[in-house]
Amino acid sequence: LRIEERLGNIAGALQSRLSRVPEVAAEEDEPTGSSAARERFIEGWLAATLLFCIGPLAILGSLDDGMGRGIDKIALKSVLDGFAAIAFASTFGIGVLLAAVSVGVVQGSLTLLGVLLGSILPEAHIAALTATGGLLLAGIGLRLLEIKKVPVGDMLPALILAPLLTQLVIAFS
């Protein structure tokens, strides 16, 4: 589906628009139109978005909040994400700030999903989502450490397929 490529194109378009804003352009180390600045912006937005959106705490915390189980997980995640965002911003720049929009959309959608599903969502499906999010998080770690460039964005449909495959296994058991 070339999800990561498309996310990169969206980030590139955002970076191009922001490079016209004087305050943002002044913060960049490289010239705003340079390929290095664009790549750094895209990598920062993409890495921060994926890291903050697909972890187990993001999924479980948002669903728990929507189901009325409390905000303890999402509050813990917010503190951890804040520290990570500070570290990312020092490396990647303003692209990390725009990940907040992505986080708001994804976590808001998951919270709304939790409200709609209530207590109907079986624990097996939540476990499948959590495990899949954890594996994607490991892929992000490999990417950030520059061990292997894992295309984590292309693996996002696994978050939808995991509960469906779990239901299939339950149905045939």
Short mmCIF file of N, CA and C in Angstrom, two decimals:
data_model
loop_
_atom_site.label_atom_id
_atom_site.label_comp_id
_atom_site.label_asym_id
_atom_site.label_seq_id
_atom_site.Cartn_x
_atom_site.Cartn_y
_atom_site.Cartn_z
N LEU A 1 0.81 -1.21 0.00
CA LEU A 1 0.00 0.00 0.00
C LEU A 1 0.85 1.27 0.00
N ARG A 2 2.17 1.11 0.19
CA ARG A 2 3.11 2.24 0.20
C ARG A 2 2.70 3.31 1.21
N ILE A 3 2.26 2.87 2.38
CA ILE A 3 1.79 3.79 3.41
C ILE A 3 2.92 4.70 3.86
N GLU A 4 4.09 4.14 4.09
CA GLU A 4 5.21 4.95 4.58
C GLU A 4 5.61 6.00 3.55
N GLU A 5 5.60 5.63 2.28
CA GLU A 5 5.93 6.59 1.22
C GLU A 5 4.91 7.72 1.21
N ARG A 6 3.64 7.38 1.37
CA ARG A 6 2.58 8.40 1.37
C ARG A 6 2.66 9.29 2.61
N LEU A 7 2.97 8.69 3.76
CA LEU A 7 3.17 9.49 4.98
C LEU A 7 4.35 10.44 4.79
N GLY A 8 5.39 9.96 4.13
CA GLY A 8 6.55 10.81 3.84
C GLY A 8 6.20 11.97 2.93
N ASN A 9 5.33 11.72 1.95
CA ASN A 9 4.89 12.79 1.04
C ASN A 9 4.07 13.83 1.79
N ILE A 10 3.21 13.38 2.72
CA ILE A 10 2.43 14.32 3.53
C ILE A 10 3.37 15.17 4.38
N ALA A 11 4.34 14.51 5.00
CA ALA A 11 5.30 15.24 5.84
C ALA A 11 6.11 16.22 5.00
N GLY A 12 6.49 15.82 3.79
CA GLY A 12 7.23 16.72 2.90
C GLY A 12 6.42 17.94 2.52
N ALA A 13 5.13 17.74 2.27
CA ALA A 13 4.25 18.87 1.95
C ALA A 13 4.12 19.81 3.14
N LEU A 14 3.98 19.25 4.34
CA LEU A 14 3.91 20.08 5.56
C LEU A 14 5.21 20.86 5.75
N GLN A 15 6.33 20.21 5.52
CA GLN A 15 7.62 20.87 5.70
C GLN A 15 7.77 22.00 4.69
N SER A 16 7.32 21.78 3.46
CA SER A 16 7.41 22.83 2.44
C SER A 16 6.58 24.04 2.83
N ARG A 17 5.39 23.81 3.37
CA ARG A 17 4.55 24.92 3.80
C ARG A 17 5.17 25.66 4.98
N LEU A 18 5.69 24.89 5.93
CA LEU A 18 6.28 25.52 7.11
C LEU A 18 7.58 26.23 6.79
N SER A 19 8.29 25.82 5.75
CA SER A 19 9.56 26.47 5.42
C SER A 19 9.33 27.90 4.93
N ARG A 20 8.10 28.22 4.56
CA ARG A 20 7.79 29.59 4.13
C ARG A 20 7.53 30.51 5.32
N VAL A 21 7.29 29.92 6.50
CA VAL A 21 7.05 30.71 7.70
C VAL A 21 8.41 31.13 8.26
N PRO A 22 8.66 32.43 8.45
CA PRO A 22 10.00 32.91 8.86
C PRO A 22 10.50 32.32 10.18
N GLU A 23 9.63 32.19 11.19
CA GLU A 23 10.07 31.69 12.48
C GLU A 23 10.57 30.26 12.37
N VAL A 24 9.85 29.46 11.59
CA VAL A 24 10.22 28.06 11.43
C VAL A 24 11.48 27.95 10.59
N ALA A 25 11.57 28.75 9.55
CA ALA A 25 12.73 28.70 8.68
C ALA A 25 14.00 29.09 9.43
N ALA A 26 13.88 30.01 10.37
CA ALA A 26 15.06 30.45 11.12
C ALA A 26 15.58 29.38 12.06
N GLU A 27 14.72 28.42 12.46
CA GLU A 27 15.14 27.37 13.39
C GLU A 27 15.95 26.28 12.71
N GLU A 28 15.84 26.13 11.43
CA GLU A 28 16.52 25.05 10.73
C GLU A 28 18.02 25.31 10.65
N ASP A 29 18.82 24.26 10.79
CA ASP A 29 20.27 24.39 10.67
C ASP A 29 20.68 24.48 9.20
N GLU A 30 19.99 23.73 8.37
CA GLU A 30 20.30 23.74 6.94
C GLU A 30 19.37 24.73 6.26
N PRO A 31 19.70 25.10 5.02
CA PRO A 31 18.76 25.93 4.27
C PRO A 31 17.42 25.20 4.14
N THR A 32 16.31 25.97 4.22
CA THR A 32 14.99 25.35 4.31
C THR A 32 14.64 24.51 3.09
N GLY A 33 15.14 24.84 1.95
CA GLY A 33 14.81 24.08 0.76
C GLY A 33 15.69 22.87 0.55
N SER A 34 16.69 22.67 1.41
CA SER A 34 17.64 21.60 1.19
C SER A 34 17.02 20.23 1.43
N SER A 35 17.60 19.27 0.79
CA SER A 35 17.13 17.89 0.91
C SER A 35 17.35 17.36 2.32
N ALA A 36 18.44 17.75 2.96
CA ALA A 36 18.74 17.29 4.31
C ALA A 36 17.70 17.79 5.31
N ALA A 37 17.30 19.06 5.18
CA ALA A 37 16.29 19.62 6.08
C ALA A 37 14.96 18.92 5.88
N ARG A 38 14.62 18.65 4.63
CA ARG A 38 13.36 17.97 4.31
C ARG A 38 13.37 16.56 4.89
N GLU A 39 14.46 15.84 4.70
CA GLU A 39 14.56 14.47 5.21
C GLU A 39 14.51 14.44 6.73
N ARG A 40 15.15 15.39 7.37
CA ARG A 40 15.15 15.45 8.82
C ARG A 40 13.74 15.74 9.34
N PHE A 41 13.03 16.65 8.68
CA PHE A 41 11.65 16.96 9.07
C PHE A 41 10.76 15.73 8.92
N ILE A 42 10.85 15.08 7.76
CA ILE A 42 10.02 13.91 7.49
C ILE A 42 10.33 12.80 8.49
N GLU A 43 11.60 12.53 8.70
CA GLU A 43 11.99 11.47 9.64
C GLU A 43 11.52 11.79 11.06
N GLY A 44 11.62 13.04 11.46
CA GLY A 44 11.15 13.43 12.79
C GLY A 44 9.66 13.27 12.95
N TRP A 45 8.90 13.74 11.98
CA TRP A 45 7.44 13.62 12.05
C TRP A 45 7.01 12.16 12.01
N LEU A 46 7.60 11.41 11.09
CA LEU A 46 7.21 10.01 10.93
C LEU A 46 7.62 9.18 12.15
N ALA A 47 8.84 9.35 12.62
CA ALA A 47 9.30 8.57 13.78
C ALA A 47 8.48 8.91 15.03
N ALA A 48 8.27 10.19 15.27
CA ALA A 48 7.50 10.59 16.45
C ALA A 48 6.05 10.13 16.34
N THR A 49 5.45 10.28 15.18
CA THR A 49 4.07 9.84 14.99
C THR A 49 3.93 8.34 15.23
N LEU A 50 4.80 7.57 14.61
CA LEU A 50 4.71 6.13 14.77
C LEU A 50 5.00 5.70 16.20
N LEU A 51 6.03 6.29 16.81
CA LEU A 51 6.38 5.92 18.17
C LEU A 51 5.26 6.26 19.15
N PHE A 52 4.68 7.44 19.00
CA PHE A 52 3.67 7.89 19.95
C PHE A 52 2.29 7.27 19.68
N CYS A 53 2.06 6.77 18.49
CA CYS A 53 0.71 6.29 18.14
C CYS A 53 0.53 4.78 18.22
N ILE A 54 1.58 3.99 18.06
CA ILE A 54 1.34 2.55 17.92
C ILE A 54 1.81 1.73 19.10
N GLY A 55 2.30 2.36 20.12
CA GLY A 55 2.74 1.58 21.28
C GLY A 55 1.56 0.98 22.03
N PRO A 56 1.85 -0.02 22.82
CA PRO A 56 0.78 -0.66 23.60
C PRO A 56 0.04 0.30 24.51
N LEU A 57 0.75 1.26 25.12
CA LEU A 57 0.08 2.22 26.00
C LEU A 57 -0.86 3.13 25.21
N ALA A 58 -0.49 3.48 23.99
CA ALA A 58 -1.37 4.32 23.17
C ALA A 58 -2.67 3.60 22.86
N ILE A 59 -2.56 2.34 22.49
CA ILE A 59 -3.75 1.57 22.13
C ILE A 59 -4.59 1.26 23.36
N LEU A 60 -3.97 0.63 24.36
CA LEU A 60 -4.71 0.25 25.56
C LEU A 60 -5.20 1.46 26.34
N GLY A 61 -4.36 2.48 26.47
CA GLY A 61 -4.74 3.66 27.22
C GLY A 61 -5.93 4.37 26.61
N SER A 62 -5.92 4.52 25.29
CA SER A 62 -7.03 5.18 24.61
C SER A 62 -8.30 4.36 24.71
N LEU A 63 -8.19 3.05 24.50
CA LEU A 63 -9.37 2.19 24.60
C LEU A 63 -9.91 2.17 26.02
N ASP A 64 -9.02 2.08 27.01
CA ASP A 64 -9.46 2.09 28.41
C ASP A 64 -10.17 3.40 28.75
N ASP A 65 -9.63 4.51 28.28
CA ASP A 65 -10.26 5.80 28.51
C ASP A 65 -11.65 5.82 27.91
N GLY A 66 -11.78 5.35 26.69
CA GLY A 66 -13.08 5.33 26.03
C GLY A 66 -14.08 4.39 26.68
N MET A 67 -13.58 3.31 27.25
CA MET A 67 -14.47 2.34 27.90
C MET A 67 -14.79 2.72 29.34
N GLY A 68 -14.22 3.84 29.80
CA GLY A 68 -14.51 4.31 31.15
C GLY A 68 -13.70 3.62 32.23
N ARG A 69 -12.58 3.01 31.88
CA ARG A 69 -11.75 2.30 32.86
C ARG A 69 -10.71 3.21 33.51
N GLY A 70 -10.66 4.46 33.12
CA GLY A 70 -9.70 5.39 33.72
C GLY A 70 -8.64 5.84 32.74
N ILE A 71 -7.90 6.88 33.16
CA ILE A 71 -6.90 7.47 32.27
C ILE A 71 -5.48 7.20 32.74
N ASP A 72 -5.29 6.27 33.67
CA ASP A 72 -3.96 6.06 34.23
C ASP A 72 -2.93 5.68 33.18
N LYS A 73 -3.28 4.81 32.23
CA LYS A 73 -2.32 4.39 31.20
C LYS A 73 -2.01 5.53 30.23
N ILE A 74 -3.02 6.27 29.82
CA ILE A 74 -2.80 7.34 28.86
C ILE A 74 -2.05 8.50 29.52
N ALA A 75 -2.25 8.71 30.83
CA ALA A 75 -1.51 9.76 31.54
C ALA A 75 -0.03 9.39 31.64
N LEU A 76 0.25 8.13 31.95
CA LEU A 76 1.64 7.66 31.99
C LEU A 76 2.29 7.80 30.62
N LYS A 77 1.56 7.43 29.59
CA LYS A 77 2.08 7.53 28.23
C LYS A 77 2.37 8.98 27.86
N SER A 78 1.54 9.89 28.30
CA SER A 78 1.75 11.31 28.00
C SER A 78 3.06 11.82 28.59
N VAL A 79 3.35 11.43 29.80
CA VAL A 79 4.61 11.85 30.44
C VAL A 79 5.80 11.27 29.68
N LEU A 80 5.74 9.97 29.37
CA LEU A 80 6.83 9.33 28.63
C LEU A 80 7.02 9.96 27.26
N ASP A 81 5.91 10.24 26.57
CA ASP A 81 5.99 10.87 25.25
C ASP A 81 6.57 12.27 25.32
N GLY A 82 6.27 12.98 26.40
CA GLY A 82 6.83 14.33 26.56
C GLY A 82 8.34 14.32 26.62
N PHE A 83 8.89 13.39 27.40
CA PHE A 83 10.36 13.29 27.49
C PHE A 83 10.95 12.84 26.15
N ALA A 84 10.30 11.88 25.50
CA ALA A 84 10.80 11.42 24.20
C ALA A 84 10.73 12.54 23.16
N ALA A 85 9.68 13.35 23.21
CA ALA A 85 9.53 14.44 22.25
C ALA A 85 10.64 15.48 22.41
N ILE A 86 11.04 15.73 23.64
CA ILE A 86 12.14 16.67 23.88
C ILE A 86 13.43 16.15 23.24
N ALA A 87 13.69 14.86 23.43
CA ALA A 87 14.90 14.26 22.85
C ALA A 87 14.81 14.25 21.32
N PHE A 88 13.65 13.89 20.79
CA PHE A 88 13.48 13.86 19.33
C PHE A 88 13.61 15.25 18.73
N ALA A 89 13.03 16.25 19.39
CA ALA A 89 13.06 17.61 18.85
C ALA A 89 14.48 18.13 18.73
N SER A 90 15.35 17.72 19.65
CA SER A 90 16.74 18.18 19.56
C SER A 90 17.45 17.59 18.35
N THR A 91 16.98 16.45 17.88
CA THR A 91 17.58 15.81 16.72
C THR A 91 16.86 16.14 15.43
N PHE A 92 15.53 16.08 15.46
CA PHE A 92 14.75 16.18 14.23
C PHE A 92 14.11 17.54 13.99
N GLY A 93 14.01 18.37 14.98
CA GLY A 93 13.44 19.70 14.80
C GLY A 93 11.93 19.72 14.91
N ILE A 94 11.33 20.66 14.20
CA ILE A 94 9.91 20.97 14.35
C ILE A 94 8.98 19.87 13.84
N GLY A 95 9.48 18.94 13.07
CA GLY A 95 8.64 17.84 12.60
C GLY A 95 8.03 17.06 13.75
N VAL A 96 8.74 17.00 14.86
CA VAL A 96 8.26 16.29 16.04
C VAL A 96 7.03 17.00 16.61
N LEU A 97 7.00 18.32 16.58
CA LEU A 97 5.86 19.08 17.08
C LEU A 97 4.59 18.75 16.31
N LEU A 98 4.70 18.59 15.01
CA LEU A 98 3.53 18.30 14.20
C LEU A 98 3.01 16.88 14.40
N ALA A 99 3.81 16.04 15.03
CA ALA A 99 3.32 14.70 15.36
C ALA A 99 2.18 14.76 16.36
N ALA A 100 2.06 15.87 17.09
CA ALA A 100 0.96 16.03 18.05
C ALA A 100 -0.39 15.96 17.36
N VAL A 101 -0.47 16.47 16.15
CA VAL A 101 -1.72 16.41 15.39
C VAL A 101 -2.06 14.96 15.08
N SER A 102 -1.07 14.21 14.62
CA SER A 102 -1.29 12.80 14.32
C SER A 102 -1.69 12.02 15.57
N VAL A 103 -1.02 12.30 16.67
CA VAL A 103 -1.33 11.63 17.93
C VAL A 103 -2.76 11.94 18.35
N GLY A 104 -3.16 13.19 18.24
CA GLY A 104 -4.52 13.58 18.59
C GLY A 104 -5.56 12.85 17.77
N VAL A 105 -5.31 12.73 16.47
CA VAL A 105 -6.25 12.05 15.59
C VAL A 105 -6.32 10.56 15.91
N VAL A 106 -5.16 9.91 16.03
CA VAL A 106 -5.14 8.47 16.26
C VAL A 106 -5.69 8.12 17.64
N GLN A 107 -5.18 8.76 18.68
CA GLN A 107 -5.65 8.44 20.03
C GLN A 107 -7.09 8.87 20.23
N GLY A 108 -7.49 9.97 19.63
CA GLY A 108 -8.89 10.38 19.70
C GLY A 108 -9.80 9.36 19.04
N SER A 109 -9.36 8.84 17.90
CA SER A 109 -10.15 7.81 17.21
C SER A 109 -10.24 6.54 18.04
N LEU A 110 -9.13 6.14 18.66
CA LEU A 110 -9.15 4.95 19.50
C LEU A 110 -10.03 5.14 20.73
N THR A 111 -10.01 6.33 21.30
CA THR A 111 -10.88 6.62 22.45
C THR A 111 -12.34 6.57 22.03
N LEU A 112 -12.65 7.15 20.88
CA LEU A 112 -14.01 7.09 20.35
C LEU A 112 -14.41 5.65 20.07
N LEU A 113 -13.49 4.86 19.54
CA LEU A 113 -13.76 3.44 19.31
C LEU A 113 -14.06 2.74 20.63
N GLY A 114 -13.31 3.07 21.66
CA GLY A 114 -13.55 2.50 22.98
C GLY A 114 -14.92 2.88 23.52
N VAL A 115 -15.34 4.13 23.28
CA VAL A 115 -16.67 4.57 23.71
C VAL A 115 -17.75 3.79 22.97
N LEU A 116 -17.56 3.62 21.67
CA LEU A 116 -18.57 2.92 20.86
C LEU A 116 -18.64 1.43 21.18
N LEU A 117 -17.49 0.82 21.41
CA LEU A 117 -17.48 -0.61 21.66
C LEU A 117 -17.83 -0.97 23.11
N GLY A 118 -17.57 0.01 24.01
CA GLY A 118 -17.87 -0.25 25.42
C GLY A 118 -17.12 -1.47 25.91
N SER A 119 -17.78 -2.30 26.60
CA SER A 119 -17.15 -3.51 27.13
C SER A 119 -17.34 -4.71 26.21
N ILE A 120 -17.76 -4.47 24.98
CA ILE A 120 -18.01 -5.55 24.02
C ILE A 120 -16.71 -6.15 23.49
N LEU A 121 -15.66 -5.32 23.39
CA LEU A 121 -14.39 -5.77 22.81
C LEU A 121 -13.76 -6.83 23.70
N PRO A 122 -13.58 -8.05 23.18
CA PRO A 122 -13.00 -9.13 23.99
C PRO A 122 -11.53 -8.87 24.33
N GLU A 123 -11.10 -9.42 25.45
CA GLU A 123 -9.72 -9.26 25.90
C GLU A 123 -8.72 -9.83 24.89
N ALA A 124 -9.11 -10.88 24.17
CA ALA A 124 -8.20 -11.48 23.18
C ALA A 124 -7.87 -10.48 22.08
N HIS A 125 -8.84 -9.68 21.67
CA HIS A 125 -8.60 -8.68 20.63
C HIS A 125 -7.69 -7.56 21.15
N ILE A 126 -7.90 -7.15 22.39
CA ILE A 126 -7.04 -6.12 22.98
C ILE A 126 -5.61 -6.65 23.11
N ALA A 127 -5.47 -7.92 23.48
CA ALA A 127 -4.14 -8.53 23.59
C ALA A 127 -3.46 -8.58 22.22
N ALA A 128 -4.22 -8.89 21.16
CA ALA A 128 -3.65 -8.93 19.81
C ALA A 128 -3.19 -7.54 19.38
N LEU A 129 -4.00 -6.53 19.67
CA LEU A 129 -3.60 -5.15 19.36
C LEU A 129 -2.35 -4.74 20.11
N THR A 130 -2.29 -5.10 21.37
CA THR A 130 -1.14 -4.74 22.19
C THR A 130 0.13 -5.42 21.71
N ALA A 131 0.04 -6.70 21.40
CA ALA A 131 1.21 -7.45 20.92
C ALA A 131 1.69 -6.89 19.58
N THR A 132 0.77 -6.60 18.70
CA THR A 132 1.14 -6.06 17.39
C THR A 132 1.78 -4.68 17.54
N GLY A 133 1.20 -3.85 18.40
CA GLY A 133 1.79 -2.53 18.66
C GLY A 133 3.19 -2.65 19.23
N GLY A 134 3.41 -3.63 20.11
CA GLY A 134 4.74 -3.84 20.67
C GLY A 134 5.76 -4.25 19.63
N LEU A 135 5.36 -5.10 18.69
CA LEU A 135 6.27 -5.51 17.61
C LEU A 135 6.60 -4.34 16.69
N LEU A 136 5.60 -3.52 16.39
CA LEU A 136 5.86 -2.35 15.56
C LEU A 136 6.77 -1.37 16.29
N LEU A 137 6.61 -1.29 17.60
CA LEU A 137 7.48 -0.44 18.40
C LEU A 137 8.93 -0.93 18.35
N ALA A 138 9.12 -2.24 18.34
CA ALA A 138 10.48 -2.79 18.21
C ALA A 138 11.07 -2.42 16.85
N GLY A 139 10.25 -2.42 15.81
CA GLY A 139 10.70 -2.00 14.48
C GLY A 139 11.14 -0.55 14.47
N ILE A 140 10.41 0.30 15.19
CA ILE A 140 10.80 1.71 15.29
C ILE A 140 12.14 1.84 16.01
N GLY A 141 12.33 1.03 17.05
CA GLY A 141 13.61 1.04 17.76
C GLY A 141 14.77 0.69 16.85
N LEU A 142 14.59 -0.35 16.04
CA LEU A 142 15.65 -0.73 15.09
C LEU A 142 15.93 0.39 14.11
N ARG A 143 14.88 1.07 13.70
CA ARG A 143 15.03 2.17 12.75
C ARG A 143 15.75 3.36 13.37
N LEU A 144 15.35 3.73 14.60
CA LEU A 144 15.97 4.87 15.26
C LEU A 144 17.43 4.62 15.60
N LEU A 145 17.77 3.37 15.93
CA LEU A 145 19.15 3.03 16.22
C LEU A 145 19.97 2.80 14.95
N GLU A 146 19.32 2.94 13.80
CA GLU A 146 19.93 2.75 12.48
C GLU A 146 20.56 1.38 12.33
N ILE A 147 19.92 0.37 12.93
CA ILE A 147 20.34 -1.02 12.76
C ILE A 147 19.77 -1.56 11.46
N LYS A 148 18.49 -1.28 11.24
CA LYS A 148 17.80 -1.69 10.01
C LYS A 148 16.66 -0.72 9.77
N LYS A 149 16.52 -0.27 8.54
CA LYS A 149 15.43 0.66 8.21
C LYS A 149 14.16 -0.16 7.96
N VAL A 150 13.45 -0.42 9.04
CA VAL A 150 12.22 -1.21 8.98
C VAL A 150 11.08 -0.28 8.54
N PRO A 151 10.37 -0.63 7.48
CA PRO A 151 9.27 0.23 7.02
C PRO A 151 8.02 0.05 7.89
N VAL A 152 8.06 0.61 9.08
CA VAL A 152 7.00 0.42 10.07
C VAL A 152 5.67 0.98 9.56
N GLY A 153 5.72 2.07 8.84
CA GLY A 153 4.49 2.66 8.30
C GLY A 153 3.74 1.69 7.41
N ASP A 154 4.47 0.89 6.66
CA ASP A 154 3.83 -0.09 5.78
C ASP A 154 3.20 -1.24 6.56
N MET A 155 3.57 -1.37 7.82
CA MET A 155 3.05 -2.46 8.65
C MET A 155 1.84 -2.05 9.49
N LEU A 156 1.39 -0.82 9.37
CA LEU A 156 0.26 -0.34 10.16
C LEU A 156 -1.03 -1.14 9.94
N PRO A 157 -1.31 -1.67 8.75
CA PRO A 157 -2.52 -2.49 8.61
C PRO A 157 -2.55 -3.71 9.52
N ALA A 158 -1.40 -4.10 10.06
CA ALA A 158 -1.37 -5.23 11.00
C ALA A 158 -2.21 -4.92 12.25
N LEU A 159 -2.35 -3.64 12.59
CA LEU A 159 -3.17 -3.27 13.74
C LEU A 159 -4.65 -3.57 13.50
N ILE A 160 -5.05 -3.62 12.26
CA ILE A 160 -6.42 -4.00 11.92
C ILE A 160 -6.53 -5.50 11.74
N LEU A 161 -5.51 -6.09 11.12
CA LEU A 161 -5.54 -7.53 10.85
C LEU A 161 -5.41 -8.39 12.10
N ALA A 162 -4.67 -7.92 13.10
CA ALA A 162 -4.44 -8.73 14.30
C ALA A 162 -5.75 -9.12 15.00
N PRO A 163 -6.66 -8.17 15.27
CA PRO A 163 -7.92 -8.59 15.90
C PRO A 163 -8.77 -9.46 14.97
N LEU A 164 -8.71 -9.20 13.67
CA LEU A 164 -9.48 -10.03 12.73
C LEU A 164 -8.96 -11.46 12.70
N LEU A 165 -7.64 -11.62 12.71
CA LEU A 165 -7.07 -12.96 12.75
C LEU A 165 -7.36 -13.64 14.08
N THR A 166 -7.38 -12.86 15.14
CA THR A 166 -7.73 -13.42 16.45
C THR A 166 -9.17 -13.94 16.43
N GLN A 167 -10.06 -13.18 15.84
CA GLN A 167 -11.45 -13.62 15.74
C GLN A 167 -11.55 -14.88 14.90
N LEU A 168 -10.75 -14.97 13.84
CA LEU A 168 -10.75 -16.16 12.99
C LEU A 168 -10.29 -17.38 13.78
N VAL A 169 -9.25 -17.22 14.58
CA VAL A 169 -8.77 -18.33 15.41
C VAL A 169 -9.82 -18.72 16.43
N ILE A 170 -10.47 -17.75 17.04
CA ILE A 170 -11.53 -18.05 18.01
C ILE A 170 -12.68 -18.78 17.35
N ALA A 171 -13.03 -18.36 16.13
CA ALA A 171 -14.14 -18.99 15.42
C ALA A 171 -13.86 -20.45 15.07
N PHE A 172 -12.60 -20.79 14.77
CA PHE A 172 -12.26 -22.16 14.40
C PHE A 172 -11.83 -23.02 15.59
N SER A 173 -11.83 -22.44 16.79
CA SER A 173 -11.43 -23.21 17.97
C SER A 173 -12.59 -24.00 18.53
#
